XYZ file of C-alpha atoms in Angstrom:
69
model
C 0.000 0.000 0.000
C 1.377 3.388 -0.980
C 0.758 6.528 1.038
C 1.486 10.124 0.059
C 3.549 12.668 1.958
C 3.328 16.378 1.185
C 6.463 18.479 1.534
C 6.432 22.249 1.808
C 9.799 22.978 0.233
C 11.573 21.867 -2.924
C 12.856 18.616 -1.356
C 13.395 16.629 1.848
C 16.539 14.648 2.607
C 16.040 10.888 2.625
C 17.117 10.377 6.239
C 14.798 13.175 7.365
C 11.909 11.587 5.477
C 12.465 8.253 7.204
C 12.377 9.987 10.596
C 9.298 12.118 9.811
C 7.362 9.051 8.683
C 8.362 7.258 11.926
C 9.837 4.432 9.875
C 12.957 4.697 12.078
C 13.404 5.906 15.652
C 16.354 8.279 15.204
C 18.824 9.716 12.737
C 21.486 7.111 13.420
C 19.083 4.332 12.530
C 18.010 6.221 9.397
C 21.618 6.507 8.243
C 22.273 2.840 8.980
C 19.311 1.529 6.959
C 20.264 3.735 4.010
C 23.962 2.799 3.885
C 23.159 -0.915 4.239
C 20.879 -0.777 1.187
C 17.519 -1.301 2.896
C 15.860 1.715 1.217
C 14.701 1.961 -2.393
C 14.372 5.279 -4.185
C 12.224 5.249 -7.332
C 12.467 1.445 -7.420
C 16.242 1.171 -7.052
C 18.426 0.712 -3.981
C 20.128 3.980 -3.090
C 22.898 4.467 -0.551
C 22.935 8.300 -0.374
C 21.941 9.553 3.092
C 21.541 13.150 1.969
C 19.592 12.262 -1.169
C 17.121 15.015 -2.048
C 13.681 13.453 -2.383
C 11.369 15.616 -4.482
C 7.671 15.596 -5.442
C 6.938 12.676 -7.765
C 9.589 10.438 -6.160
C 8.770 7.214 -4.321
C 10.599 5.662 -1.386
C 10.260 2.063 -0.162
C 11.366 0.602 3.159
C 10.391 -2.640 4.883
C 7.347 -3.210 2.716
C 6.098 0.381 3.048
C 5.923 2.852 0.166
C 5.492 6.608 0.114
C 4.991 8.961 -2.824
C 6.164 12.524 -2.319
C 3.747 15.255 -3.401
C-alpha cells in the first residue's frame, strides 16, 4: 500500500523523510538503513543519506511505500 507525503519545500533529505514518517526511531538508525541498502528510491536501492527526495519520487522501506507530493 502506498501513502502520500506532502512536503512544503523543494525537497526533503532521505534520512529526514524516514524519521518524519516514523519508519525509524532516530537519525542514526536512518543513516544505517540507508547505507546498508535497505531503502529503495524510485524502485532502485540507493545508498545516499543526503539524497534530495522531491515531489513525484517514491521511497520504499520494509514493505512500506510513500509517494512525495
